GROMACS .gro file of C-alpha atoms in nm:
model
  112
    1UNK     CA    1   2.731   2.070  -0.106
    2UNK     CA    2   2.560   1.830  -0.343
    3UNK     CA    3   2.216   1.828  -0.499
    4UNK     CA    4   2.074   1.479  -0.534
    5UNK     CA    5   1.794   1.428  -0.786
    6UNK     CA    6   1.625   1.090  -0.786
    7UNK     CA    7   1.356   0.963  -1.023
    8UNK     CA    8   1.165   0.681  -0.853
    9UNK     CA    9   0.843   0.483  -0.873
   10UNK     CA   10   0.557   0.667  -0.696
   11UNK     CA   11   0.478   0.389  -0.449
   12UNK     CA   12   0.835   0.404  -0.314
   13UNK     CA   13   0.812   0.770  -0.208
   14UNK     CA   14   0.730   0.708   0.160
   15UNK     CA   15   1.013   0.457   0.199
   16UNK     CA   16   1.264   0.697   0.044
   17UNK     CA   17   1.137   0.988   0.256
   18UNK     CA   18   1.174   0.780   0.573
   19UNK     CA   19   1.525   0.666   0.474
   20UNK     CA   20   1.637   1.027   0.419
   21UNK     CA   21   1.477   1.137   0.744
   22UNK     CA   22   1.673   0.868   0.932
   23UNK     CA   23   1.995   1.025   0.798
   24UNK     CA   24   1.892   1.359   0.942
   25UNK     CA   25   1.808   1.526   0.611
   26UNK     CA   26   1.520   1.760   0.681
   27UNK     CA   27   1.418   1.923   0.356
   28UNK     CA   28   1.325   1.749   0.035
   29UNK     CA   29   1.131   1.859  -0.270
   30UNK     CA   30   0.898   1.615  -0.444
   31UNK     CA   31   0.768   1.667  -0.795
   32UNK     CA   32   0.519   1.447  -0.981
   33UNK     CA   33   0.669   1.357  -1.317
   34UNK     CA   34   0.608   1.135  -1.618
   35UNK     CA   35   0.873   0.965  -1.823
   36UNK     CA   36   1.029   0.648  -1.951
   37UNK     CA   37   1.369   0.492  -1.990
   38UNK     CA   38   1.456   0.153  -2.127
   39UNK     CA   39   1.111   0.018  -2.042
   40UNK     CA   40   0.959   0.246  -2.308
   41UNK     CA   41   0.611   0.245  -2.157
   42UNK     CA   42   0.357  -0.034  -2.185
   43UNK     CA   43   0.034  -0.133  -2.361
   44UNK     CA   44  -0.307  -0.104  -2.193
   45UNK     CA   45  -0.656  -0.212  -2.289
   46UNK     CA   46  -0.941   0.040  -2.247
   47UNK     CA   47  -1.298  -0.035  -2.361
   48UNK     CA   48  -1.172  -0.295  -2.601
   49UNK     CA   49  -0.914  -0.070  -2.762
   50UNK     CA   50  -0.544  -0.125  -2.710
   51UNK     CA   51  -0.325   0.179  -2.669
   52UNK     CA   52   0.036   0.251  -2.574
   53UNK     CA   53   0.122   0.445  -2.259
   54UNK     CA   54   0.455   0.610  -2.342
   55UNK     CA   55   0.503   0.815  -2.028
   56UNK     CA   56   0.479   0.636  -1.695
   57UNK     CA   57   0.413   0.812  -1.363
   58UNK     CA   58   0.729   0.884  -1.163
   59UNK     CA   59   0.831   1.095  -0.865
   60UNK     CA   60   1.131   1.329  -0.875
   61UNK     CA   61   1.294   1.390  -0.539
   62UNK     CA   62   1.545   1.670  -0.489
   63UNK     CA   63   1.759   1.715  -0.179
   64UNK     CA   64   2.062   1.934  -0.112
   65UNK     CA   65   2.304   1.807   0.152
   66UNK     CA   66   2.661   1.855   0.274
   67UNK     CA   67   2.932   1.666   0.084
   68UNK     CA   68   2.991   1.426   0.373
   69UNK     CA   69   2.627   1.309   0.371
   70UNK     CA   70   2.587   1.281  -0.006
   71UNK     CA   71   2.708   0.922  -0.051
   72UNK     CA   72   2.499   0.795   0.241
   73UNK     CA   73   2.193   0.977   0.102
   74UNK     CA   74   2.244   0.818  -0.241
   75UNK     CA   75   2.278   0.476  -0.080
   76UNK     CA   76   1.965   0.531   0.131
   77UNK     CA   77   1.760   0.638  -0.173
   78UNK     CA   78   1.891   0.349  -0.381
   79UNK     CA   79   1.814   0.088  -0.115
   80UNK     CA   80   1.468   0.229  -0.036
   81UNK     CA   81   1.361   0.270  -0.401
   82UNK     CA   82   1.492  -0.061  -0.536
   83UNK     CA   83   1.239  -0.324  -0.643
   84UNK     CA   84   1.476  -0.514  -0.870
   85UNK     CA   85   1.250  -0.462  -1.169
   86UNK     CA   86   1.290  -0.243  -1.475
   87UNK     CA   87   1.190   0.119  -1.420
   88UNK     CA   88   1.327   0.158  -1.066
   89UNK     CA   89   1.473   0.495  -1.166
   90UNK     CA   90   1.794   0.697  -1.163
   91UNK     CA   91   1.989   0.913  -0.920
   92UNK     CA   92   2.188   1.218  -1.029
   93UNK     CA   93   2.447   1.392  -0.808
   94UNK     CA   94   2.519   1.755  -0.892
   95UNK     CA   95   2.767   1.992  -0.722
   96UNK     CA   96   2.611   2.303  -0.563
   97UNK     CA   97   2.825   2.618  -0.545
   98UNK     CA   98   2.611   2.813  -0.302
   99UNK     CA   99   2.268   2.835  -0.141
  100UNK     CA  100   2.080   3.128   0.011
  101UNK     CA  101   1.797   3.112   0.264
  102UNK     CA  102   1.558   3.384   0.145
  103UNK     CA  103   1.411   3.463   0.489
  104UNK     CA  104   1.740   3.527   0.672
  105UNK     CA  105   1.998   3.574   0.398
  106UNK     CA  106   2.211   3.285   0.536
  107UNK     CA  107   2.445   3.134   0.279
  108UNK     CA  108   2.615   2.802   0.210
  109UNK     CA  109   2.571   2.514   0.453
  110UNK     CA  110   2.380   2.735   0.699
  111UNK     CA  111   2.112   2.790   0.435
  112UNK     CA  112   2.033   2.423   0.404
   0.00000   0.00000   0.00000
């Protein structure tokens, strides 16, 4: 199994969710996050004063899937989240040793 963590722009969340759903992935976790990469934030003007916004709003998506679906899931996220502009985000792929469904005690692939 693989855990895929993707940091994306907030307005791309629905497109990414739909792309993962089309692959048959049922469960995802979405977390509101703030951060920056190479773009290093931006400058805004508020009531005549200029200030720097270091941390930009992002969405973190987490999904655990079987090994054979992982590459297609990464491709689906990448295609759905891409705008071609700086700040599109990152995808991390992490191996998962085991999973347990709390309600039933199922383990491994049955738990996801």
